[in-house]
Amino acid sequence: MKFPLPHFLREPVGGEDDDEDVLAGQGYHQSLKRDWGLLHNFGVSFSIISVITGITTLFSYGLTTGGPGVMAVGWIITSFMTMFVGLGMAEVVSAHPTSGGPYFWAAMLAPNDRYAAFFSWITGWFNFLGQVAVTTGITFGCAGLISTLATVKSGFEPSAPKTVGIYAALLVSHGLVNTFGVHILRYLNNSSIILHSLGVAAFAIAVVAAAPTHQSARFVFATFYDGTGADGVGWSMRASPAYVACVGILMSQYTITGFDASAHLSEETRKASWSAPLGVIMSIGCSAVYGFFLLLCLLFSIQDFDNTVASPVGQPVLQILLDIFGEDGAIVLFTLVIICVWHCGLFSLTSNSRMMYAFARDRGIHPFFAHVDEKFQSPIRTIWLAAFLAFCLSLPSIGSSVAFSAATSIATIGLYISYGIPILEGLIWPAHFRKGPFDLGVMSKPVACVAVTWICFITIIFCLPELNPVNSQTLNYTPVAVGIVAFFAFGSWIWARTWFTGPIREIMAEEAGIPVAQPGALEMAEEEGKIPPVRTSSGDRVS
């Protein structure tokens, strides 16, 4: 006897040609090559989440900001809450599968054109910030791992300028592959999926199987450690252990970030209104399971907690490998980690460039960047813009010891705010939310409420100080960076509102012979009746 699938898991009927019709209904031409399937779409988000990247690069942060107990229990709580955010996003991307992602959704779910342009502008800039910061966090973290590994069996002495130099070289490698190797990105995506699934599983099993001794379950799930005090007085004594526990979940939350890549790659994905939402929730679910398994294997395999926290090599995961496998074995396994992180950074830049391309196409940034190279079929200009801005965001690390954790906080806050705005709009103005094939039905509002509440919570806690005492070296500059972007986004709206109308009806504008790059041209054409208004009198958007 066959049982019918729930309505939100039913695949829509139709061929691959329907994708171009859906995109045209959103107002855009098919400019990017659409040759990705569900597995590829999932793989990009899965690779960007990259549990081995987040856990390895922030393992030291986790050990000193709450310890094993906060890391293990925090992972469970964070994964559960993030799934609500993912479900809310999946419902929206199913209705609007375009490269613009959150900023496009923000316009579509607004109650009228005035609010549509405003919410689109604000959401776009927060997503812009988050995309750049997450690329910085991933690739700069990779540079740090390479710099640390180079100290084993050699006389290399790492320094901030050297790490920045390695970081620049990695960004160039990612830029070149994205520029000239767009056709092999699918194959690199396949290798990335294998590395992040079978490779990570093999890595974790090898660690826990070879460990001479294992920690107890009590140690893993109940040990609280506060290393947030530079002078020995941590935040658990100055504030409370709960403060440290809340701040300590940054490792988990930063790791499970970047799943909007499935949306940004939707214009290159077949059956996008179905594949993109599944790519979002599958990447979160798989990452939650794989990440928890990896985290437990590492925590159970710690040989000497104090020596791991104060590792001579400055990297606790590498120290665990050294204690278990010796130098040669540790080098081999840590190289596997670095390769995974490199793939993660590569696809982060891919997603970043697509968001910037779509934002430029709608005049959120200069139309110069709304260009797809005919030969390589990739948005080369935004690829290198993303790489340049990611490099600039790393420069504070030369003079700050907490710059890396700040970059991860910026990425987390920027991205999740951009996820939360369209989800909140759908909650407040459900009448303007035309659902796609993926529909949560009666659970839509409860899921949205939980998602928005969680995003508000993490936005506040990740702006709080991480180390005590607070000085020029330990200042968490996340509120500064996020504040600058917020000030720019809200402040610039005073003049941006005169020309930014949100997503442009590209096809209608071309048919009417309207220069879409010219400020005010679309508004004038709409007033003169050359193109139809973006909404009907009832407030619904015109396709």
Coordinates of C-alpha atoms in Angstrom, one line a residue:
M1 CA 0.0 0.0 0.0
K2 CA 1.4 3.4 -1.0
F3 CA 1.0 6.4 1.2
P4 CA 1.0 9.9 -0.3
L5 CA 3.8 12.3 0.5
P6 CA 3.1 15.4 2.5
H7 CA 2.1 18.3 0.2
F8 CA 5.3 20.2 1.0
L9 CA 7.5 17.2 -0.2
R10 CA 5.8 16.7 -3.5
E11 CA 7.9 17.3 -6.6
P12 CA 6.3 19.7 -9.1
V13 CA 5.3 18.3 -12.4
G14 CA 7.1 19.8 -15.4
G15 CA 10.2 19.6 -17.5
E16 CA 13.5 21.5 -17.1
D17 CA 12.3 24.1 -19.6
D18 CA 9.9 25.3 -17.0
D19 CA 12.8 26.8 -15.0
E20 CA 13.3 29.5 -17.6
D21 CA 9.6 30.3 -17.6
V22 CA 9.7 30.6 -13.8
L23 CA 12.7 32.9 -14.0
A24 CA 11.0 34.9 -16.7
G25 CA 8.0 35.2 -14.4
Q26 CA 10.3 36.8 -11.9
G27 CA 11.4 39.2 -14.6
Y28 CA 14.9 37.9 -15.6
H29 CA 16.6 36.3 -18.6
Q30 CA 18.4 33.0 -18.2
S31 CA 21.9 34.4 -18.3
L32 CA 23.8 31.8 -16.2
K33 CA 24.3 28.2 -17.4
R34 CA 21.6 26.0 -15.8
D35 CA 23.3 22.6 -15.5
W36 CA 23.2 21.9 -11.8
G37 CA 20.9 19.2 -10.2
L38 CA 19.6 18.8 -6.7
L39 CA 22.8 17.0 -5.6
H40 CA 25.0 19.9 -6.9
N41 CA 22.7 22.5 -5.3
F42 CA 22.8 20.7 -1.9
G43 CA 26.6 20.2 -2.3
V44 CA 27.4 23.9 -2.6
S45 CA 25.6 24.7 0.7
F46 CA 26.9 21.6 2.4
S47 CA 30.5 22.6 1.3
I48 CA 30.1 26.1 2.5
I49 CA 28.7 25.0 5.9
S50 CA 31.6 22.6 6.0
V51 CA 31.4 21.3 9.5
I52 CA 35.1 20.5 9.6
T53 CA 35.9 24.1 8.7
G54 CA 33.9 25.7 11.4
I55 CA 34.8 23.2 14.1
T56 CA 38.5 23.1 13.3
T57 CA 39.0 26.9 13.0
L58 CA 36.9 27.7 16.1
F59 CA 37.7 24.7 18.2
S60 CA 40.1 26.8 20.4
Y61 CA 37.3 29.4 20.8
G62 CA 34.9 26.7 21.9
L63 CA 37.3 25.2 24.4
T64 CA 38.0 28.5 26.1
T65 CA 34.5 29.9 25.9
G66 CA 32.4 27.3 27.8
G67 CA 34.5 24.2 27.2
P68 CA 33.3 20.7 26.0
G69 CA 29.9 20.9 27.7
V70 CA 28.9 24.1 25.9
M71 CA 30.4 22.8 22.6
A72 CA 28.4 19.5 22.7
V73 CA 25.1 20.7 24.1
G74 CA 25.3 24.0 22.2
W75 CA 25.7 22.1 18.9
I76 CA 22.4 20.2 19.6
I77 CA 20.5 23.4 20.5
T78 CA 21.9 25.5 17.6
S79 CA 21.3 22.8 15.0
F80 CA 17.7 22.4 16.2
M81 CA 17.0 26.1 16.1
T82 CA 18.8 26.7 12.8
M83 CA 16.5 24.1 11.1
F84 CA 13.6 26.4 11.8
V85 CA 15.4 29.2 10.0
G86 CA 16.2 26.8 7.1
L87 CA 12.6 25.7 6.8
G88 CA 11.4 29.3 6.7
M89 CA 14.0 30.1 4.0
A90 CA 13.1 27.0 2.0
E91 CA 9.5 28.0 1.8
V92 CA 10.5 31.4 0.5
V93 CA 13.1 30.3 -2.0
S94 CA 10.6 27.7 -3.4
A95 CA 8.4 30.7 -4.4
H96 CA 11.2 32.9 -5.6
P97 CA 14.2 30.9 -6.9
T98 CA 16.6 33.6 -8.1
S99 CA 20.2 34.4 -7.6
G100 CA 19.3 37.5 -5.5
G101 CA 18.1 35.3 -2.7
P102 CA 17.1 37.2 0.5
Y103 CA 17.1 40.7 -0.9
F104 CA 14.8 39.6 -3.8
W105 CA 12.5 37.8 -1.3
A106 CA 12.4 40.9 0.9
A107 CA 11.0 42.9 -2.1
M108 CA 8.5 40.2 -3.1
L109 CA 7.0 39.8 0.4
A110 CA 6.7 43.5 1.2
P111 CA 3.1 45.0 1.3
N112 CA 3.8 47.7 -1.3
D113 CA 6.4 49.1 -3.6
R114 CA 7.7 51.7 -1.2
Y115 CA 8.4 49.1 1.4
A116 CA 9.6 46.6 -1.2
A117 CA 12.5 48.8 -2.3
F118 CA 13.4 49.7 1.3
F119 CA 13.4 46.1 2.7
S120 CA 15.2 44.9 -0.4
W121 CA 17.9 47.5 0.0
I122 CA 18.5 46.8 3.7
T123 CA 18.4 43.0 3.3
G124 CA 20.7 43.2 0.3
W125 CA 23.4 45.1 2.2
F126 CA 23.3 42.8 5.2
N127 CA 23.5 39.8 3.0
F128 CA 26.3 41.5 1.1
L129 CA 28.2 42.0 4.4
G130 CA 27.6 38.5 5.6
Q131 CA 28.7 37.0 2.3
V132 CA 32.0 38.9 2.3
A133 CA 32.6 38.1 6.0
V134 CA 31.9 34.4 5.7
T135 CA 34.4 34.2 2.8
T136 CA 36.9 36.0 5.0
G137 CA 36.2 33.7 7.9
I138 CA 36.6 30.5 5.9
T139 CA 39.6 31.4 3.8
F140 CA 41.4 33.3 6.5
G141 CA 40.9 30.3 8.7
C142 CA 42.4 28.1 6.1
A143 CA 45.4 30.4 5.9
G144 CA 45.8 30.1 9.7
L145 CA 45.7 26.3 9.5
I146 CA 48.3 26.3 6.8
S147 CA 50.5 28.7 8.8
T148 CA 50.1 26.5 11.9
L149 CA 50.8 23.2 10.1
A150 CA 54.0 24.7 8.6
T151 CA 55.5 24.9 12.2
V152 CA 55.5 21.2 12.5
K153 CA 58.9 19.6 11.7
S154 CA 60.2 23.0 10.4
G155 CA 61.5 26.3 11.7
F156 CA 58.7 28.4 10.3
E157 CA 57.5 31.1 12.7
P158 CA 53.9 32.3 11.9
S159 CA 53.0 35.9 12.1
A160 CA 49.9 38.0 11.2
P161 CA 51.5 39.5 8.0
K162 CA 52.6 36.0 6.8
T163 CA 49.1 34.6 7.4
V164 CA 47.6 37.5 5.5
G165 CA 50.0 36.7 2.6
I166 CA 48.9 33.1 2.6
Y167 CA 45.3 34.2 2.7
A168 CA 45.8 36.5 -0.3
A169 CA 47.3 33.5 -2.3
L170 CA 44.3 31.4 -1.4
L171 CA 41.8 34.1 -2.5
V172 CA 43.6 34.3 -5.8
S173 CA 43.4 30.5 -6.3
H174 CA 39.6 30.7 -5.6
G175 CA 39.2 33.6 -7.9
L176 CA 41.0 31.9 -10.7
V177 CA 39.1 28.7 -10.4
N178 CA 35.8 30.6 -10.3
T179 CA 36.8 32.7 -13.3
F180 CA 38.2 30.1 -15.7
G181 CA 37.0 26.8 -14.2
V182 CA 33.2 27.4 -14.0
H183 CA 32.6 24.3 -16.1
I184 CA 34.6 22.2 -13.6
L185 CA 32.9 23.6 -10.5
R186 CA 30.4 20.8 -10.8
Y187 CA 33.1 18.2 -10.6
L188 CA 34.9 20.0 -7.7
N189 CA 31.5 20.1 -6.1
N190 CA 31.3 16.4 -6.3
S191 CA 34.7 15.9 -4.8
S192 CA 33.8 18.4 -2.1
I193 CA 30.7 16.4 -1.2
I194 CA 32.8 13.2 -0.9
L195 CA 35.5 15.0 1.2
H196 CA 32.9 16.5 3.5
S197 CA 31.0 13.3 4.0
L198 CA 33.1 10.2 3.6
G199 CA 36.4 12.1 4.2
V200 CA 35.2 13.7 7.4
A201 CA 33.6 10.5 8.6
A202 CA 36.8 8.6 8.0
F203 CA 38.8 11.3 9.7
A204 CA 36.6 11.3 12.8
I205 CA 36.6 7.5 13.1
A206 CA 40.4 7.3 12.7
V207 CA 40.8 9.8 15.5
V208 CA 38.5 8.1 18.0
A209 CA 39.7 4.6 17.1
A210 CA 43.4 5.4 17.4
A211 CA 43.2 7.5 20.6
P212 CA 45.1 5.7 23.4
T213 CA 42.6 6.9 26.0
H214 CA 39.1 8.4 25.9
Q215 CA 37.4 11.0 27.9
S216 CA 34.2 10.2 29.8
A217 CA 30.7 11.2 28.7
R218 CA 30.6 13.4 31.8
F219 CA 33.7 15.3 30.6
V220 CA 32.2 15.8 27.1
F221 CA 28.7 16.8 28.1
A222 CA 29.2 18.4 31.5
T223 CA 32.6 20.1 31.6
F224 CA 32.4 23.9 31.8
Y225 CA 35.6 25.8 31.2
D226 CA 36.0 29.6 31.2
G227 CA 39.2 30.8 29.5
T228 CA 37.8 34.2 28.6
G229 CA 39.8 36.1 31.2
A230 CA 43.2 37.4 30.0
D231 CA 44.1 38.0 33.6
G232 CA 42.4 34.9 35.0
V233 CA 39.1 36.6 35.7
G234 CA 36.7 35.4 33.0
W235 CA 33.2 36.4 32.2
S236 CA 31.7 33.6 34.3
M237 CA 33.0 35.4 37.4
R238 CA 32.5 38.9 36.2
A239 CA 29.0 38.2 34.8
S240 CA 27.7 34.6 35.0
P241 CA 28.4 31.1 33.5
A242 CA 25.2 31.6 31.4
Y243 CA 26.9 34.6 29.7
V244 CA 29.9 32.5 28.7
A245 CA 27.6 29.6 27.5
C246 CA 25.6 32.0 25.3
V247 CA 28.7 33.6 23.7
G248 CA 30.2 30.2 23.3
I249 CA 27.7 28.9 20.8
L250 CA 29.3 31.1 18.2
M251 CA 31.4 28.0 17.1
S252 CA 28.2 26.0 16.3
Q253 CA 26.2 28.9 14.8
Y254 CA 29.0 30.1 12.6
T255 CA 29.6 26.6 11.3
I256 CA 25.9 26.1 10.3
T257 CA 25.9 29.2 8.2
G258 CA 25.9 29.9 4.4
F259 CA 23.0 27.7 3.4
D260 CA 21.6 30.5 1.4
A261 CA 24.0 29.4 -1.3
S262 CA 21.3 27.0 -2.5
A263 CA 19.2 30.1 -3.3
H264 CA 22.0 32.1 -4.9
L265 CA 22.8 29.1 -7.2
S266 CA 19.1 28.5 -8.0
E267 CA 19.4 30.2 -11.5
E268 CA 22.0 27.5 -12.3
T269 CA 19.9 24.6 -10.9
R270 CA 17.3 22.5 -12.7
K271 CA 13.8 22.4 -11.1
A272 CA 15.0 25.2 -8.9
S273 CA 11.7 25.7 -7.1
W274 CA 12.0 22.2 -5.8
S275 CA 15.8 21.6 -5.7
A276 CA 16.8 24.9 -4.0
P277 CA 14.5 24.5 -0.9
L278 CA 15.6 20.9 -0.5
G279 CA 19.2 22.0 -0.9
V280 CA 18.7 24.3 2.1
I281 CA 17.2 21.9 4.5
M282 CA 19.2 18.9 3.5
S283 CA 22.5 20.8 3.9
I284 CA 21.5 21.9 7.4
G285 CA 20.3 18.4 8.4
C286 CA 23.3 16.6 7.1
S287 CA 25.7 19.1 8.5
A288 CA 24.1 18.9 11.9
V289 CA 24.5 15.1 12.0
Y290 CA 28.1 15.0 10.6
G291 CA 29.2 18.0 12.7
F292 CA 27.9 16.4 15.9
F293 CA 29.7 13.2 15.1
L294 CA 33.0 14.9 14.3
L295 CA 32.7 17.1 17.4
L296 CA 32.1 14.2 19.7
C297 CA 35.0 12.2 18.2
L298 CA 37.4 15.1 18.8
L299 CA 36.2 15.8 22.4
F300 CA 36.3 12.1 23.4
S301 CA 39.8 11.9 22.0
I302 CA 41.4 14.7 23.9
Q303 CA 44.4 13.3 25.8
D304 CA 45.4 16.2 28.0
F305 CA 42.8 19.0 28.3
D306 CA 45.1 21.6 29.7
N307 CA 47.8 20.9 27.1
T308 CA 45.2 20.9 24.3
V309 CA 43.8 24.3 25.4
A310 CA 47.3 25.8 25.7
S311 CA 48.7 23.9 22.7
P312 CA 52.3 24.7 21.9
V313 CA 51.3 24.8 18.2
G314 CA 48.4 27.1 18.9
Q315 CA 45.8 24.8 17.3
P316 CA 43.9 22.3 19.6
V317 CA 42.7 20.0 16.8
L318 CA 46.3 19.7 15.4
Q319 CA 47.4 19.1 19.0
I320 CA 44.9 16.2 19.4
L321 CA 46.3 14.7 16.2
L322 CA 49.9 15.1 17.3
D323 CA 49.1 13.4 20.7
I324 CA 47.4 10.5 18.9
F325 CA 49.3 10.0 15.6
G326 CA 52.6 11.7 16.1
E327 CA 54.0 14.3 13.7
D328 CA 53.8 12.4 10.4
G329 CA 50.3 11.1 10.9
A330 CA 49.1 14.5 12.1
I331 CA 50.5 16.2 9.0
V332 CA 48.6 13.8 6.7
L333 CA 45.3 14.2 8.5
F334 CA 45.5 17.9 9.0
T335 CA 46.3 18.3 5.3
L336 CA 42.9 16.6 4.6
V337 CA 41.3 19.2 6.8
I338 CA 43.0 22.0 4.9
I339 CA 41.8 20.6 1.6
C340 CA 38.2 20.5 2.9
V341 CA 38.5 24.1 4.1
W342 CA 39.9 25.1 0.7
H343 CA 36.9 23.7 -1.1
C344 CA 34.6 25.5 1.4
G345 CA 36.3 28.8 0.6
L346 CA 36.1 28.2 -3.1
F347 CA 32.3 27.7 -3.1
S348 CA 31.8 30.5 -0.6
L349 CA 33.3 32.9 -3.2
T350 CA 31.1 31.3 -5.8
S351 CA 28.0 32.0 -3.8
N352 CA 29.3 35.5 -2.9
S353 CA 29.8 36.4 -6.5
R354 CA 26.3 35.3 -7.6
M355 CA 24.7 37.4 -4.9
M356 CA 26.7 40.5 -5.9
Y357 CA 25.9 39.8 -9.6
A358 CA 22.2 39.7 -8.9
F359 CA 22.4 42.8 -6.6
A360 CA 24.2 44.7 -9.4
R361 CA 21.7 43.5 -11.9
D362 CA 19.0 45.3 -9.8
R363 CA 21.2 48.4 -9.2
G364 CA 21.9 47.6 -5.5
I365 CA 25.6 48.1 -6.5
H366 CA 27.0 49.7 -9.7
P367 CA 25.6 48.1 -12.9
F368 CA 29.2 47.6 -14.1
F369 CA 29.2 44.4 -12.0
A370 CA 26.1 43.0 -13.6
H371 CA 28.1 41.3 -16.3
V372 CA 28.4 37.6 -17.3
D373 CA 31.4 36.7 -19.4
E374 CA 30.2 35.1 -22.6
K375 CA 33.2 32.8 -23.0
F376 CA 33.5 31.5 -19.4
Q377 CA 29.8 32.0 -18.5
S378 CA 30.7 33.4 -15.1
P379 CA 30.3 36.8 -13.4
I380 CA 34.0 37.6 -13.4
R381 CA 33.7 41.1 -12.2
T382 CA 31.9 40.2 -9.0
I383 CA 34.2 37.2 -8.4
W384 CA 37.1 39.6 -8.1
L385 CA 35.1 42.2 -6.2
A386 CA 34.2 39.6 -3.7
A387 CA 37.8 38.4 -3.4
F388 CA 39.1 42.0 -2.9
L389 CA 36.5 42.9 -0.2
A390 CA 37.2 39.7 1.6
F391 CA 40.9 40.5 1.6
C392 CA 40.2 44.0 3.0
L393 CA 38.1 42.6 5.8
S394 CA 41.1 40.5 7.0
L395 CA 43.5 43.5 7.4
P396 CA 42.4 44.2 11.1
S397 CA 43.9 40.8 12.0
I398 CA 47.4 42.3 11.7
G399 CA 46.8 44.4 14.8
S400 CA 44.0 42.5 16.7
S401 CA 44.1 39.1 18.4
V402 CA 40.3 38.6 18.1
A403 CA 39.8 39.8 14.5
F404 CA 39.1 36.2 13.3
S405 CA 36.4 35.5 15.8
A406 CA 35.0 39.0 15.0
A407 CA 34.9 38.1 11.3
T408 CA 32.9 35.0 12.1
S409 CA 30.5 37.0 14.2
I410 CA 30.0 39.5 11.4
A411 CA 29.4 36.7 9.0
T412 CA 26.8 35.1 11.3
I413 CA 25.0 38.3 12.1
G414 CA 25.0 39.7 8.6
L415 CA 23.7 36.5 7.0
Y416 CA 21.1 35.7 9.6
I417 CA 19.7 39.2 9.6
S418 CA 19.3 38.9 5.8
Y419 CA 17.6 35.5 6.3
G420 CA 15.3 36.9 9.0
I421 CA 13.9 40.0 7.3
P422 CA 12.0 38.1 4.5
I423 CA 10.8 35.4 6.9
L424 CA 9.5 38.2 9.2
E425 CA 7.8 39.9 6.2
G426 CA 6.0 36.6 5.3
L427 CA 4.9 36.4 8.9
I428 CA 3.6 39.9 9.1
W429 CA 2.1 40.1 5.6
P430 CA 1.1 36.5 4.7
A431 CA -1.4 37.8 2.1
H432 CA 1.5 38.8 -0.1
F433 CA 3.3 35.4 0.3
R434 CA 2.5 33.3 -2.8
K435 CA 3.8 29.9 -1.8
G436 CA 5.8 27.6 -4.1
P437 CA 5.8 23.8 -4.3
F438 CA 7.5 23.7 -0.9
D439 CA 4.7 24.8 1.5
L440 CA 4.7 24.3 5.3
G441 CA 1.0 24.9 5.4
V442 CA -0.3 25.5 9.0
M443 CA 3.2 25.2 10.4
S444 CA 4.4 28.2 8.4
K445 CA 3.7 30.8 11.0
P446 CA 5.0 28.9 14.0
V447 CA 8.2 28.1 12.2
A448 CA 8.6 31.7 11.2
C449 CA 8.1 32.9 14.8
V450 CA 10.7 30.6 16.1
A451 CA 13.2 31.4 13.3
V452 CA 12.9 35.2 13.8
T453 CA 13.2 34.9 17.6
W454 CA 16.3 32.9 17.3
I455 CA 17.9 35.3 14.9
C456 CA 17.2 38.2 17.2
F457 CA 18.8 36.3 20.1
I458 CA 22.0 35.4 18.3
T459 CA 22.3 39.0 16.8
I460 CA 22.5 40.4 20.3
I461 CA 24.8 37.8 22.0
F462 CA 27.4 37.8 19.2
C463 CA 27.9 41.6 19.6
L464 CA 28.8 41.1 23.2
P465 CA 32.5 41.2 24.5
E466 CA 34.2 37.8 24.3
L467 CA 37.3 38.4 26.4
N468 CA 37.9 40.1 29.7
P469 CA 39.1 42.8 30.3
V470 CA 38.0 44.7 27.2
N471 CA 40.8 46.7 25.6
S472 CA 42.2 47.6 22.1
Q473 CA 43.5 44.0 21.6
T474 CA 40.4 42.2 22.9
L475 CA 37.6 44.5 21.6
N476 CA 34.9 42.6 19.7
Y477 CA 34.6 44.9 16.7
T478 CA 31.5 43.0 15.4
P479 CA 29.1 45.8 16.6
V480 CA 31.3 48.4 14.9
A481 CA 31.4 46.6 11.5
V482 CA 27.7 45.7 11.6
G483 CA 26.9 49.2 12.9
I484 CA 28.8 50.8 10.0
V485 CA 26.9 48.7 7.4
A486 CA 23.5 49.4 9.2
F487 CA 24.3 53.1 9.3
F488 CA 25.3 53.1 5.6
A489 CA 22.2 51.0 4.6
F490 CA 19.7 53.1 6.5
G491 CA 21.4 56.4 5.9
S492 CA 22.0 55.9 2.2
W493 CA 18.3 55.1 1.8
I494 CA 17.7 58.8 1.9
W495 CA 19.2 59.1 -1.6
A496 CA 18.9 55.5 -2.8
R497 CA 15.2 55.7 -2.6
T498 CA 15.2 58.1 -5.5
W499 CA 16.5 55.4 -7.9
F500 CA 16.5 52.0 -6.2
T501 CA 13.2 50.3 -6.9
G502 CA 14.1 46.8 -5.8
P503 CA 14.3 43.9 -8.3
I504 CA 14.1 45.3 -11.9
R505 CA 11.7 43.8 -14.4
E506 CA 14.5 43.2 -16.8
I507 CA 12.5 41.5 -19.6
M508 CA 9.7 44.0 -19.6
A509 CA 12.2 46.9 -19.6
E510 CA 14.1 45.5 -22.6
E511 CA 11.0 44.9 -24.5
A512 CA 10.1 48.5 -23.9
G513 CA 13.5 49.7 -24.9
I514 CA 14.2 51.2 -21.5
P515 CA 17.9 51.6 -20.3
V516 CA 17.6 49.8 -17.0
A517 CA 21.0 51.2 -15.8
Q518 CA 19.7 54.7 -16.0
P519 CA 18.4 56.0 -12.6
G520 CA 14.7 56.8 -12.7
A521 CA 14.2 55.3 -16.2
L522 CA 12.0 52.4 -14.9
E523 CA 9.9 54.6 -12.7
M524 CA 9.3 57.1 -15.5
A525 CA 8.4 54.2 -17.9
E526 CA 5.9 52.9 -15.4
E527 CA 4.3 56.3 -15.0
E528 CA 4.1 56.7 -18.7
G529 CA 2.5 53.3 -19.1
K530 CA 5.4 51.8 -21.1
I531 CA 5.6 48.9 -18.7
P532 CA 3.0 47.6 -16.2
P533 CA 3.3 48.5 -12.5
V534 CA 5.1 46.0 -10.4
R535 CA 1.9 45.6 -8.3
T536 CA -1.8 45.6 -8.9
S537 CA -4.2 47.8 -7.0
S538 CA -4.7 44.9 -4.5
G539 CA -1.0 44.9 -3.7
D540 CA -0.1 41.6 -5.4
R541 CA 3.0 41.6 -7.5
V542 CA 2.7 41.3 -11.3
S543 CA 4.6 38.4 -12.9

